[in-house]
Short mmCIF file of C-alpha atoms and ligand atoms in Angstrom, two decimals:
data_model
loop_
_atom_site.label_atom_id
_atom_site.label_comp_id
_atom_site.label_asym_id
_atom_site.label_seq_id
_atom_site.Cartn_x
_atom_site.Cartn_y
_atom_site.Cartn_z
CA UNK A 1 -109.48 -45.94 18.48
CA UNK A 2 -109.24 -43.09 16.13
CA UNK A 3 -106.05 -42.24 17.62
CA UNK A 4 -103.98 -44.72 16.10
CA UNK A 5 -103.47 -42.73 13.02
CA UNK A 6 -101.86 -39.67 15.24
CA UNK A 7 -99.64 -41.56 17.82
CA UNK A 8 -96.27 -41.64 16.71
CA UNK A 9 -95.10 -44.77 14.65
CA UNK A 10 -92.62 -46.68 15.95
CA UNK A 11 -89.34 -47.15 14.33
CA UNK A 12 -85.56 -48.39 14.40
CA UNK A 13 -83.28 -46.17 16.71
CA UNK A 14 -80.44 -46.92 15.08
CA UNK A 15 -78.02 -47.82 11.90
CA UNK A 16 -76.75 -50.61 13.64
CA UNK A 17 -80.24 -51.97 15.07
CA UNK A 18 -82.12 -51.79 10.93
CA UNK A 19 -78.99 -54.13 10.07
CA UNK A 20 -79.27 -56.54 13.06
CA UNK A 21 -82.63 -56.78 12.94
CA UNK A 22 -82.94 -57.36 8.99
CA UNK A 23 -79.99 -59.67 8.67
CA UNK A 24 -81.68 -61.40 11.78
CA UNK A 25 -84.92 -61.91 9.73
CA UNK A 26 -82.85 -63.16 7.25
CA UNK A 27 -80.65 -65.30 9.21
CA UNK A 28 -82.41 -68.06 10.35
CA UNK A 29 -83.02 -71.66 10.23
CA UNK A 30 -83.38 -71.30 6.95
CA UNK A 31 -79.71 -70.60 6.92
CA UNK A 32 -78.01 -72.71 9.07
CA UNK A 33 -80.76 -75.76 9.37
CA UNK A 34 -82.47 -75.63 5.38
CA UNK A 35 -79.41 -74.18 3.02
CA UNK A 36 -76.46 -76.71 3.93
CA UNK A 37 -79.42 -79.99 3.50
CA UNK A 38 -80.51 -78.47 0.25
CA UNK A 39 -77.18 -77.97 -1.15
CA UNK A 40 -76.12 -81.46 -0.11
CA UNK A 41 -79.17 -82.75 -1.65
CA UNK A 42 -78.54 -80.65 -4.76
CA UNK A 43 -74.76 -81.61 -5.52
CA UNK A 44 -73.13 -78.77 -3.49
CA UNK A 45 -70.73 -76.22 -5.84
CA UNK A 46 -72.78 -76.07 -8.50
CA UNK A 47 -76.23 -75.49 -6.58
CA UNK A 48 -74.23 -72.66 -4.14
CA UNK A 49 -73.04 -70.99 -7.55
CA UNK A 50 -76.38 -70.74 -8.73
CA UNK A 51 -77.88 -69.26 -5.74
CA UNK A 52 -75.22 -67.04 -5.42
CA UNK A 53 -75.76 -65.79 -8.73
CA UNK A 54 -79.99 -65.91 -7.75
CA UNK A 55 -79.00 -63.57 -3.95
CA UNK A 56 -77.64 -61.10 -6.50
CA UNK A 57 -79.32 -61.17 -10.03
CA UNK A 58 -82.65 -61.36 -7.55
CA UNK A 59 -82.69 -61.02 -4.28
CA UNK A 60 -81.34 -57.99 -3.93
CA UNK A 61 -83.41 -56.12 -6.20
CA UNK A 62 -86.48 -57.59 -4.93
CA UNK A 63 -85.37 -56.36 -0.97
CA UNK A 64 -84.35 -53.08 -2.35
CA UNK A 65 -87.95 -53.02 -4.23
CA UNK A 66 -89.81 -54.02 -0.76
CA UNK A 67 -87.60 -51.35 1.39
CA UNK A 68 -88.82 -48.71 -1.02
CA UNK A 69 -92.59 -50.04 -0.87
CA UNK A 70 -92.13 -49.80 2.98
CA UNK A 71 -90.59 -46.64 3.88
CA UNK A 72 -92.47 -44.93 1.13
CA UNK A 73 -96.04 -45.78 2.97
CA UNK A 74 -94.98 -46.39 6.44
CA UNK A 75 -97.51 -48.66 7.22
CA UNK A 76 -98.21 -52.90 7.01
CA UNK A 77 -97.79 -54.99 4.37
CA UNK A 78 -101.30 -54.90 3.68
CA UNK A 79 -101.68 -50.52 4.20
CA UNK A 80 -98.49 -50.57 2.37
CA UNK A 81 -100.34 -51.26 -0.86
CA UNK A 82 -103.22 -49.69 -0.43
CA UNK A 83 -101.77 -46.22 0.50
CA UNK A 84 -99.23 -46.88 -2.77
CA UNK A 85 -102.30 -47.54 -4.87
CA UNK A 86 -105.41 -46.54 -3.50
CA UNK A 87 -108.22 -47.89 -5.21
CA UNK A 88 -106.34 -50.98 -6.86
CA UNK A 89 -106.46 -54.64 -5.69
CA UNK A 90 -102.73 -54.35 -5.21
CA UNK A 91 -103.53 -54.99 -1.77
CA UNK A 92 -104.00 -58.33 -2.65
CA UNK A 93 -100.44 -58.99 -2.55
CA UNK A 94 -100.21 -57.74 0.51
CA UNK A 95 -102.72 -59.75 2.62
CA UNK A 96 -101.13 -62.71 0.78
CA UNK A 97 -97.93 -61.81 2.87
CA UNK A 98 -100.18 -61.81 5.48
CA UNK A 99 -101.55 -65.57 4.57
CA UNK A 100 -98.00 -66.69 3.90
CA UNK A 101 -96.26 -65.18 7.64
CA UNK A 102 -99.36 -67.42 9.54
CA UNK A 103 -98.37 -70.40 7.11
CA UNK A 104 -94.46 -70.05 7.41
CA UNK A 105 -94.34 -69.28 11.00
CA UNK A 106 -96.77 -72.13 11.33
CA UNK A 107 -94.21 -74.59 10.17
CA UNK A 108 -90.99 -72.45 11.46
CA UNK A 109 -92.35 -72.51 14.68
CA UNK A 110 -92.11 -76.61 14.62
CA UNK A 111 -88.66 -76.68 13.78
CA UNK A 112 -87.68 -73.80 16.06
CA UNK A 113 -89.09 -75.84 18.74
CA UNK A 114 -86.86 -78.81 18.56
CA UNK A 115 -83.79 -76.53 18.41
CA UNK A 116 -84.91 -76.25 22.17
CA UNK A 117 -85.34 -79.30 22.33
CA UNK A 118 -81.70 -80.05 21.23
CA UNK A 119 -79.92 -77.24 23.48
CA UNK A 120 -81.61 -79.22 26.52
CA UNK A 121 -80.38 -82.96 24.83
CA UNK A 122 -77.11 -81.27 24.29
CA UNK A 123 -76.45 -79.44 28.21
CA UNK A 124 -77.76 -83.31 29.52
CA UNK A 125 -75.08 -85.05 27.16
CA UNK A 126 -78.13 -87.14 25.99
CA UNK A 127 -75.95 -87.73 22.30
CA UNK A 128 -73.09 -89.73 23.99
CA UNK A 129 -72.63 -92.94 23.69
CA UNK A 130 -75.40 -93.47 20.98
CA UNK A 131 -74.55 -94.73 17.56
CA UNK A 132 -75.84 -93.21 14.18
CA UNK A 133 -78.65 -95.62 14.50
CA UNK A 134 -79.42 -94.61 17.80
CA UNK A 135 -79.24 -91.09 17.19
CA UNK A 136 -81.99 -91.25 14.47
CA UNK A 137 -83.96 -93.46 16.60
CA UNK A 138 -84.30 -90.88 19.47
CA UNK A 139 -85.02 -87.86 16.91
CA UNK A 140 -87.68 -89.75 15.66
CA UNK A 141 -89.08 -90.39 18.74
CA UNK A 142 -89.37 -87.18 19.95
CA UNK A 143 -90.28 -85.85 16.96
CA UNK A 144 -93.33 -88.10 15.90
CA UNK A 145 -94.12 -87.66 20.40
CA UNK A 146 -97.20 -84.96 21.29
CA UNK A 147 -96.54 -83.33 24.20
CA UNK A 148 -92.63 -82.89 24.17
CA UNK A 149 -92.83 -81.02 20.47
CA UNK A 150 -95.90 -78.85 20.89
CA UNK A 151 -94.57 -77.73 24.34
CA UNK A 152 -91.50 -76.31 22.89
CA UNK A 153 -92.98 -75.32 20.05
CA UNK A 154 -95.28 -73.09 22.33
CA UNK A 155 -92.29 -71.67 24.50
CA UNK A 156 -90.81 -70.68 21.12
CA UNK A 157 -94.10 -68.65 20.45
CA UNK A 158 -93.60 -67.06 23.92
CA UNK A 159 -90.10 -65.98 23.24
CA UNK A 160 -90.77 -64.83 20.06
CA UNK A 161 -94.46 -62.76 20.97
CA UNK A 162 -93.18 -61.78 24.02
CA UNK A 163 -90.02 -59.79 21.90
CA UNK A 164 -92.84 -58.20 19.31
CA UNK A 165 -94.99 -57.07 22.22
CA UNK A 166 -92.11 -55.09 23.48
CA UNK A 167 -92.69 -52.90 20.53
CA UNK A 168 -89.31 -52.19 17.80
CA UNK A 169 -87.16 -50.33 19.72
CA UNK A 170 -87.85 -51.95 22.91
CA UNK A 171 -88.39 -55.53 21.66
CA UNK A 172 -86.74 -56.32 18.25
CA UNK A 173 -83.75 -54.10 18.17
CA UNK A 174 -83.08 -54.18 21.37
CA UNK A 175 -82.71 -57.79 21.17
CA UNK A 176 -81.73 -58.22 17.62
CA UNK A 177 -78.37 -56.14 18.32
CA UNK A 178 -77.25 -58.71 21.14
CA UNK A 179 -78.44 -61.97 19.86
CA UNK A 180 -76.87 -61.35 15.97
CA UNK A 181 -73.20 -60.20 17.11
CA UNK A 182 -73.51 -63.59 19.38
CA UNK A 183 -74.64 -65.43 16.79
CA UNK A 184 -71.69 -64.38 14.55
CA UNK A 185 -69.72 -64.85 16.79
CA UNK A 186 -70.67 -68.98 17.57
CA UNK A 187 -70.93 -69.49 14.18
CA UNK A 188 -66.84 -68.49 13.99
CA UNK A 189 -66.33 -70.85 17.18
CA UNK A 190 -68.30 -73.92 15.17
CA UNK A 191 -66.05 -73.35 11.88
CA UNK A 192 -62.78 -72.91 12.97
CA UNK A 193 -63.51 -76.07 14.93
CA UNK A 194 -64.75 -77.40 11.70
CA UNK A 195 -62.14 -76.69 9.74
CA UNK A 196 -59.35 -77.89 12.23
CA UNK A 197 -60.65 -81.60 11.49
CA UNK A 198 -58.81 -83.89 10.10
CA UNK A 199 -60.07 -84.56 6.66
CA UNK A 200 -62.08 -81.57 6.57
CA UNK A 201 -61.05 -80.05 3.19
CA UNK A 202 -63.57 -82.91 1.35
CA UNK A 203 -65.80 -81.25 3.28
CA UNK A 204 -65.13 -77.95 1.45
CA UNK A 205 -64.27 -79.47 -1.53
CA UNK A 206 -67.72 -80.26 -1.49
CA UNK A 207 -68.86 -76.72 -1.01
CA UNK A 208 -66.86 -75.03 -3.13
CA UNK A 209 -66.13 -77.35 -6.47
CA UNK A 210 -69.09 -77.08 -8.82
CA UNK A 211 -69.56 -80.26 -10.61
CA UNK A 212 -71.94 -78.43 -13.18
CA UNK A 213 -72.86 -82.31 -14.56
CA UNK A 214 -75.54 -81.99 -10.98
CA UNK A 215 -77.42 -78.81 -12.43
CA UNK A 216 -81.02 -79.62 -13.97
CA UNK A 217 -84.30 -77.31 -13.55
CA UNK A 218 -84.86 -79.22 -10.54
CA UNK A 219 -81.73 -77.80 -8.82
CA UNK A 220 -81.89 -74.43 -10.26
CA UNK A 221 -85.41 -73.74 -8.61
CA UNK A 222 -84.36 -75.29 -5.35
CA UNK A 223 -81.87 -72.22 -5.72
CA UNK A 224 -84.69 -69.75 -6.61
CA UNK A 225 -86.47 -70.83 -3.74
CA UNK A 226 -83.91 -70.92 -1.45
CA UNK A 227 -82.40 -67.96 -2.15
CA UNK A 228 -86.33 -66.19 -1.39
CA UNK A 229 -86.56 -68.04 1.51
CA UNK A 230 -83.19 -67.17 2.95
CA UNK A 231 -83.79 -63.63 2.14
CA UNK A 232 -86.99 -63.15 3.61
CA UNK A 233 -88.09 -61.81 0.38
CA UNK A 234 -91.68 -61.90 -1.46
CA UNK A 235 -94.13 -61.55 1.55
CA UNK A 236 -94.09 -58.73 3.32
CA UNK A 237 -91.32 -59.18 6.15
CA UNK A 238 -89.38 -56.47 4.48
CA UNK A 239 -91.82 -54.08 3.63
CA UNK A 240 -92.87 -54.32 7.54
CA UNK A 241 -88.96 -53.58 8.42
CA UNK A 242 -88.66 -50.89 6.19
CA UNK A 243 -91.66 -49.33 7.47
CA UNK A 244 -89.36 -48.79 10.21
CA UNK A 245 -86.46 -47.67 8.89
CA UNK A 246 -85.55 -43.73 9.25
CA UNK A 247 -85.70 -41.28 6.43
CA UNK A 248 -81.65 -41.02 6.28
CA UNK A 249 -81.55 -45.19 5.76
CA UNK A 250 -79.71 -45.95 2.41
CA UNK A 251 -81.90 -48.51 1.16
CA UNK A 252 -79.78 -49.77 -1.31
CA UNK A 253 -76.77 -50.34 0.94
CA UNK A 254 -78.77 -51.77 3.45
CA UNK A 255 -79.94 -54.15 1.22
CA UNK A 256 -76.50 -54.99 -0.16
CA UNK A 257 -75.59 -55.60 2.60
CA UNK A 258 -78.28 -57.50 4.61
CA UNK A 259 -78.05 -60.08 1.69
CA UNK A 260 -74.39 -60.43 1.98
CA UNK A 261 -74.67 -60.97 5.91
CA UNK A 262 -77.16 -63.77 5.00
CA UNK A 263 -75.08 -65.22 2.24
CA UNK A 264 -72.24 -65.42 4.15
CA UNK A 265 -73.81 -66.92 7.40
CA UNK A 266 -75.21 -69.50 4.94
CA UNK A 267 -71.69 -70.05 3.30
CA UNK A 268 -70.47 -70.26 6.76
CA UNK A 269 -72.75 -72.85 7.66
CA UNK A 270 -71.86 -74.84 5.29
CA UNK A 271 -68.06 -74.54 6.56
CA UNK A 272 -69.09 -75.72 9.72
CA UNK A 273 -71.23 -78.89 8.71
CA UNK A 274 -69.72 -80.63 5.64
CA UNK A 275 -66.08 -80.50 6.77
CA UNK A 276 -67.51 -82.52 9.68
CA UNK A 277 -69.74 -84.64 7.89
CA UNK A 278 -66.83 -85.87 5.44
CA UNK A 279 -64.41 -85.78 8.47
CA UNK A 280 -66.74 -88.56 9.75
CA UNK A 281 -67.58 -90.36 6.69
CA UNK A 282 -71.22 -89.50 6.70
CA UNK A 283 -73.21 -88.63 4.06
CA UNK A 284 -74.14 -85.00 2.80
CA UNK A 285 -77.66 -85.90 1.52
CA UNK A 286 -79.25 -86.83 4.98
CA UNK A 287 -82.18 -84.38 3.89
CA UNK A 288 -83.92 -83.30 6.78
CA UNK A 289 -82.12 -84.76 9.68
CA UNK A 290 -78.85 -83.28 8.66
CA UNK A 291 -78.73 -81.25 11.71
CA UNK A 292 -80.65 -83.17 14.21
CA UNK A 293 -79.00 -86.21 13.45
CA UNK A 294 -76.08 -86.12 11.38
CA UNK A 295 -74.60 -83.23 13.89
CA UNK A 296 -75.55 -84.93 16.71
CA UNK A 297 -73.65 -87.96 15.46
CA UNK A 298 -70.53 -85.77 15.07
CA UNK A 299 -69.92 -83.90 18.11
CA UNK A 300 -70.35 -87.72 20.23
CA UNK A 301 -67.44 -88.34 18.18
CA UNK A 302 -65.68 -84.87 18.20
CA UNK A 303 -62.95 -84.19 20.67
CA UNK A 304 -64.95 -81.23 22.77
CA UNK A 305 -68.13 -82.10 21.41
CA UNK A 306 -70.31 -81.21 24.87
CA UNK A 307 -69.52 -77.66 24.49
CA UNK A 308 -69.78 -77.68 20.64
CA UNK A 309 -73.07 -78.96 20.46
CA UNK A 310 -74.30 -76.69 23.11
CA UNK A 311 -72.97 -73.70 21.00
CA UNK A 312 -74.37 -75.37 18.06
CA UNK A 313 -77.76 -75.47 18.87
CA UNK A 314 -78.02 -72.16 20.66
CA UNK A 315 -76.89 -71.09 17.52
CA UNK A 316 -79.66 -72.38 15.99
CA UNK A 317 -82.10 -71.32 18.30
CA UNK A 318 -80.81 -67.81 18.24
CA UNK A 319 -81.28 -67.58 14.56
CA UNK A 320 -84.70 -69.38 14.41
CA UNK A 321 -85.84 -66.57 17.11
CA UNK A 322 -84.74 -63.14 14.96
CA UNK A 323 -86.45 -64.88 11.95
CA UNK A 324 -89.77 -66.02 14.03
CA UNK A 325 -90.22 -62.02 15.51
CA UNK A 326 -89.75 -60.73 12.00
CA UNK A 327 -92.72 -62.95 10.75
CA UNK A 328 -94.74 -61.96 13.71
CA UNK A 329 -93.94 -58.82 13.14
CA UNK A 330 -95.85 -58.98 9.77
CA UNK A 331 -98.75 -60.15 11.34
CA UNK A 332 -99.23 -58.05 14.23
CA UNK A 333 -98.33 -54.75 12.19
CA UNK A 334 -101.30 -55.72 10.05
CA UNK A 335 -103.48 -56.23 13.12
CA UNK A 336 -102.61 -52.92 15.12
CA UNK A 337 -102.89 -50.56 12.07
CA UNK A 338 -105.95 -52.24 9.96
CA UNK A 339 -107.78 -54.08 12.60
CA UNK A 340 -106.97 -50.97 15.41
CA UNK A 341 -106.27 -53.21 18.18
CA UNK A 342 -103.65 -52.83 20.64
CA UNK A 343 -100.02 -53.77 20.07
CA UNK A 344 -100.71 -56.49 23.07
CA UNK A 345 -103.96 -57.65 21.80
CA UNK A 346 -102.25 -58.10 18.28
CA UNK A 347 -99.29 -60.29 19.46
CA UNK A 348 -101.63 -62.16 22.07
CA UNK A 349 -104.26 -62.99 19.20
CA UNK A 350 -101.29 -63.47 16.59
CA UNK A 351 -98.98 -65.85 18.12
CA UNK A 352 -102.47 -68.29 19.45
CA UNK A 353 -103.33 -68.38 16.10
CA UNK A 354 -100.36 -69.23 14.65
CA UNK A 355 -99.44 -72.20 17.53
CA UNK A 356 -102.68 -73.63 16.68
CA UNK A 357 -101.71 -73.64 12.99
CA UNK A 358 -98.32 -75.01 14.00
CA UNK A 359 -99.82 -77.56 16.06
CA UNK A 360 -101.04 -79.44 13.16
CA UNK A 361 -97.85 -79.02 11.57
CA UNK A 362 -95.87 -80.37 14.68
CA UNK A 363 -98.34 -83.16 15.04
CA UNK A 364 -97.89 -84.15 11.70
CA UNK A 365 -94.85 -85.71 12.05
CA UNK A 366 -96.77 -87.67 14.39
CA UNK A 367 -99.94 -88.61 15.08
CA UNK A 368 -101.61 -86.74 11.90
CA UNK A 369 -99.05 -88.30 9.38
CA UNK A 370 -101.14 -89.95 7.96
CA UNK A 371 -103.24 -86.96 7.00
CA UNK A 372 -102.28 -86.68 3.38
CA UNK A 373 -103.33 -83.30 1.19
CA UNK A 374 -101.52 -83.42 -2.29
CA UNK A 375 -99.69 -86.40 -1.27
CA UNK A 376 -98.04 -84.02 1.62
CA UNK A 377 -98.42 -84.08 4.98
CA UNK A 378 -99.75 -80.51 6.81
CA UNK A 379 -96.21 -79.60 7.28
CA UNK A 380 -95.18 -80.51 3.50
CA UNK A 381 -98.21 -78.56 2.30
CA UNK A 382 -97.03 -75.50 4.23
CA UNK A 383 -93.72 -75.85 3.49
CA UNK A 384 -94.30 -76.25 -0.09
CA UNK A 385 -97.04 -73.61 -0.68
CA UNK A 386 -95.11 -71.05 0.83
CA UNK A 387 -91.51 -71.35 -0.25
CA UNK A 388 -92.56 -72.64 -3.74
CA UNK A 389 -95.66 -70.50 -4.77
CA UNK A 390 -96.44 -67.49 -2.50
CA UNK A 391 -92.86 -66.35 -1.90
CA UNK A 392 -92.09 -66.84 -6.02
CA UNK A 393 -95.45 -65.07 -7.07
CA UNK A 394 -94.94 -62.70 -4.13
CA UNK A 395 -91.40 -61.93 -5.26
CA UNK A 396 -92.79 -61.68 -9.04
CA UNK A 397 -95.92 -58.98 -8.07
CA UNK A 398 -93.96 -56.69 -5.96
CA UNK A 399 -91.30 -56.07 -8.18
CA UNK A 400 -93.59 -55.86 -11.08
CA UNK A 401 -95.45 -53.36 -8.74
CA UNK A 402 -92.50 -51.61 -8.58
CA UNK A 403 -91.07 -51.79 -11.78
CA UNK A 404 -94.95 -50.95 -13.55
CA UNK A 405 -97.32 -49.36 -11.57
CA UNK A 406 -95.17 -47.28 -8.86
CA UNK A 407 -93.22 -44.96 -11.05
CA UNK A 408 -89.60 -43.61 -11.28
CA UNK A 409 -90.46 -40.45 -9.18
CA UNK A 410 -91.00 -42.17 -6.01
CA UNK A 411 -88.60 -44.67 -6.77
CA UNK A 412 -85.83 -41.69 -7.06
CA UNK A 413 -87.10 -40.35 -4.10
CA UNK A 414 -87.03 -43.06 -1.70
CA UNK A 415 -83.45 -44.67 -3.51
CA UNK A 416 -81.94 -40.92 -3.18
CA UNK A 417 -83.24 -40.14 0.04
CA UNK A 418 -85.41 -37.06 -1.30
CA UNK A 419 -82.10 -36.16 -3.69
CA UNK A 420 -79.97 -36.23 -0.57
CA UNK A 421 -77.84 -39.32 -1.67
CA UNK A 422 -76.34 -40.05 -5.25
CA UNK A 423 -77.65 -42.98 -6.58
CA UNK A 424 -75.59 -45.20 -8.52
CA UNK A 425 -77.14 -48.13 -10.88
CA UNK A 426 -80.47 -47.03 -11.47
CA UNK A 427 -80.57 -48.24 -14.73
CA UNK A 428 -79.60 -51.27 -14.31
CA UNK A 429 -82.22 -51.53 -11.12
CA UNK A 430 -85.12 -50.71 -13.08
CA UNK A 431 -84.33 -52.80 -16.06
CA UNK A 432 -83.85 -55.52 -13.08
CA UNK A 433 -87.27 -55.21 -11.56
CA UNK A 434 -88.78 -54.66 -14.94
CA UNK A 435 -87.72 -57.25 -16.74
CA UNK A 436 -84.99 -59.79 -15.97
CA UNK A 437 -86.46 -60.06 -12.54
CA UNK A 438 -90.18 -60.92 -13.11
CA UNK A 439 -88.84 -63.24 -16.25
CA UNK A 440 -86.26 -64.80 -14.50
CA UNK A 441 -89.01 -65.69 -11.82
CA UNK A 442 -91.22 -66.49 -13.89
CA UNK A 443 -89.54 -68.91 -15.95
CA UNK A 444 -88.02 -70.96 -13.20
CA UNK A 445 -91.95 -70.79 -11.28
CA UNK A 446 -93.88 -72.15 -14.69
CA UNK A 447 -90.77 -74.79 -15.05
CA UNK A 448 -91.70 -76.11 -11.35
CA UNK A 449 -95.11 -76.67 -11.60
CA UNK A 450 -94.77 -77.75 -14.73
CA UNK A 451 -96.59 -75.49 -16.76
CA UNK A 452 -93.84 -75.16 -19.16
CA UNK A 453 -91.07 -77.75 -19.21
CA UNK A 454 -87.60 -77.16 -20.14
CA UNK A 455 -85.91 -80.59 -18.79
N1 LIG B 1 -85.23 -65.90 6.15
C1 LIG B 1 -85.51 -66.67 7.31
C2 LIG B 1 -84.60 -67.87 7.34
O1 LIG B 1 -83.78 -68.03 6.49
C3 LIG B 1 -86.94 -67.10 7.42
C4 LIG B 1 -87.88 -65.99 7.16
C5 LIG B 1 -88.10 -64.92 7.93
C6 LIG B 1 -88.67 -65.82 6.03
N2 LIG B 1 -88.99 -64.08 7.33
C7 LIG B 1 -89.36 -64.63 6.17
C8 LIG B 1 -88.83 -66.57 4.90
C9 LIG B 1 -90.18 -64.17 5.18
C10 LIG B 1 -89.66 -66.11 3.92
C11 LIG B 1 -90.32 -64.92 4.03
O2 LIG B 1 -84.69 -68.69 8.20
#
C-alpha cells in the first residue's frame, strides 16, 4: 500500500504522444458534434470570431496555467493542490474537477454512445431512402429506446476504461498517436468532399462572414463556454496530462499548440457540415440533431454518401473516445494516488460509476423525461452545471491560483524548464492570469446567471 509513493510514476514517452494525447482530450465531440450546432444556433461569423478571440485571450493561458499546476506536483488533480498548497482548501478546486469528470463523462458517455450507434446505421445503409422526416423519426426512436442507448453507451465505457487501464504509455499514448493522425486525416476526406458541393460556399459564407448585428451576452457566453469546453480547460483534465508530461516539455508551446489543433479541427468541422447543409437547403440551427439528423439527411442525398457517412461517424467516435479516456483519466488518477487502490481497481470502480450516472442521463431522453430538476432534464442539468458553472468557476480559481497564491518562482521554473528555455511573454502571461483572465471570466459568468446584467 505504502508503496505507491516509491513506484515510479507513469508518464508520456514521447513529444509526439503529450500532443496526441492532449489535442485528443481536446478534440472531441465537443468539436465536431457541439461547436458547428452552437455556432449555427449563435449566427455563425460573428460567434466563431468571438471564440476565437476567447481560445486565445483565455484558453490558452488557463491550459498553460493547469500544465504548470501539473508538472510542478506530479500528482492528481486533487494531490495537485494539496502538494502546491499544503494546508489550504485549495484542494477544493481540485475534487470539484473530480465532481465535474463523473458529471461530464456522465453525459459524454450518452452521446458517445449513439456515435456507435450511427457507424452501425451507416455500414447497414439504414439512412437511404428515408426523408428528413423520416430521418428524425428514427433518431428519436432510438434515442428516447432503453436498451439500444444504454448498451452502447456501456461498450463506449469499455473502450474507453479498457484504454486507461492499460496505463499512459501503454493505453493512452499508445492509442492516442494512431487514432488522432486518423482522425485528421477523415476529417480532410469529409471537407474536401464538402467543399466540392455545389453551392457549398453559402455554407462558408456562413462560417466565415460575421454579421456582428447576431452578438448579444447570450452569444458571447455560449463562446466562453464553448471555448472551455472545447479546450478541456477548468477541471482538472489538464493538470492530470501534465502530470505526465517530461521535465524537457515546453509547456507553453504545447499549449499553443494543443489549442490551435483544437481550433482548427473545430473550424474544420464546420467546413465539412455547413457547406453541406446549405448545399441541401437545410437549416443551420437544427440544435441538437445537427449531426444525427441533418448529416444523415445529407449523405442519402450525396453522391458517395455510404462511404462518407461511415467515415463520418467513425470520425466522431474516434474523437468522442480520446476525450472520454482523458476524463477517466481524471478520475482514476485521483483514485490510485489518494484512495491507494490499484490502477485496475480504479478504472473498474470508475467507469461503473460513471455508466450508472450516465444511465440516467441516457434514459432521460426517454423514459425519465419527464423527470424535471430546474426545468432540465438529468442530461440538461449535467450538461448545464458543468459547461456553464464548474468549468467557468474552475477556469476562474485555477488561474487565480496561479496568478495569486503560487508565485513567480515556480511559475519561472516550470515555464523555463528550470532556466533551461527562454521564455518569451511573461508579462503579458501573468497580467493574463491575474487580471484580464479571472475578470474576463468573471464578467461573462455573473452576466449568465444573471447576477449582473449587461443586455
Ligand atoms: N474537450 C472535449 C471535447 O471537446 C471534452 C472534454 C474532455 C472536456 N475533457 C474535458 C471538457 C474536460 C471539459 C473539461 O469534446
Amino acid at each position: 500500500m505504502a508503496n505507491i509513493n516509491f513506484t515510479k510514476r507513469d508518464s508520456f514517452g514521447s513529444k509526439f504522444g503529450i500532443i496526441a494525447a492532449t489535442a485528443g482530450s481536446a478534440v472531441g465531440l465537443g468539436n465536431i458534434w457541439r461547436f458547428p450546432y452552437v455556432a449555427g444556433e449563435n449566427g455563425g461569423g460573428a460567434f466563431v470570431l468571438i471564440y476565437l478571440g476567447f481560445v486565445f485571450m483565455i484558453g490558452v493561458p488557463v491550459m498553460l496555467s493547469e500544465f504548470t499546476i501539473g508538472r510542478r506536483a506530479k500528482q492528481n488533480a486533487f494531490g495537485s493542490f494539496k502538494t502546491l498548497a499544503p494546508g489550504k482548501p485549495w484542494y477544493l478546486v481540485g475534487l470539484m474537477g473530480i465532481v465535474a469528470a463523473f458529471l461530464i463523462l456522465a453525459f459524454y458517455s450518452t452521446i458517445a454512445g449513439w456515435t456507435l450507434e450511427y457507424i452501425l446505421q451507416s455500414l447497414t445503409n439504414s439512412f437511404s431512402g428515408k426523408n428528413s422526416a423520416e430521418l428524425k423519426q428514427s433518431f428519436e426512436t432510438f434515442q428516447s429506446g432503453t436498451f439500444r442507448p444504454i448498451l452502447w453507451q456501456i461498450i463506449f465505457m469499455g473502450l474507453t476504461g479498457w484504454i486507461v487501464f492499460s496505463g499512459i504509455k501503454n493505453g493512452i499514448e499508445k492509442y492516442t498517436k494512431i487514432l488522432m493522425p486518423l482522425l485528421f486525416a477523415l476529417i480532410v476526406v469529409m471537407c474536401i468532399r464538402a467543399v466540392t458541393l455545389p453551392g457549398a460556399m453559402k455554407g462558408l459564407e456562413f462560417l466565415f462572414k460575421p454579421d456582428f448585428s447576431k452578438i448579444t451576452w447570450g452569444v458571447v457566453l455560449e463562446a466562453l463556454g464553448q471555448a472551455a469546453f472545447s479546450l478541456s480547460i477548468g477541471m482538472g483534465t489538464l493538470i492530470t496530462y501534465g502530470s505526465y508530461f517530461n521535465k524537457n516539455t515546453n509547456l507553453a508551446t504545447t499549449a499553443v499548440q494543443v489549442s490551435m489543433a483544437d481550433t482548427f479541427i473545430a473550424i474544420l468541422a464546420g467546413v465539412m457540415i455547413f457547406p453541406a447543409v446549405f448545399a441541401f437547403n437545410l437549416k443551420p440551427d437544427e440544435g441538437f440533431g445537427l449531426v444525427f439528423i441533418v448529416l444523415p439527411n445529407i449523405f442519402e442525398q450525396m453522391a458517395g454518401g455510404y462511404i462518407f457517412s461511415i467515415i463520418f461517424f467513425i470520425l466522431l467516435a474516434v474523437a468522442a473516445l480520446t476525450s472520454t479516456i482523458s476524463v477517466l483519466e481524471v478520475v482514476v488518477a485521483y483514485f490510485v494516488e489518494e484512495l491507494k487502490i490499484s490502477r485496475k481497481k480504479a478504472t473498474v470502480i470508475g467507469s461503473v460509476a460513471i455508466s450508472a450516472l450516465g444511465i440516467l442521463c441516457t434514459l432521460s431522453f426517454g423514459n425519465l423525461g419527464d423527470l424535471k430538476i430546474f426545468n432540465r432534464t438529468i442530461f440538461g442539468v449535467f450538461n448545464d452545471l458543468t459547461a456553464n458553472i464548474f468549468l467557468p468557476v474552475g477556469a476562474f480559481l485555477i488561474v487565480i491560483f496561479l496568478g495569486w497564491f503560487l508565485g513567480k518562482k515556480i511559475i519561472t521554473d516550470e515555464l523555463s524548464n528550470e532556466g533551461t528555455l527562454r521564455i518569451k511573454l511573461l508579462g503579458v502571461f501573468l497580467f493574463i492570469i491575474k487580471f484580464i483572465a479571472p475578470i474576463a471570466i468573471a464578467l461573462v459568468f455573473l452576466n449568465s446567471v444573471g447576477i449582473v446584467n449587461f443586455s
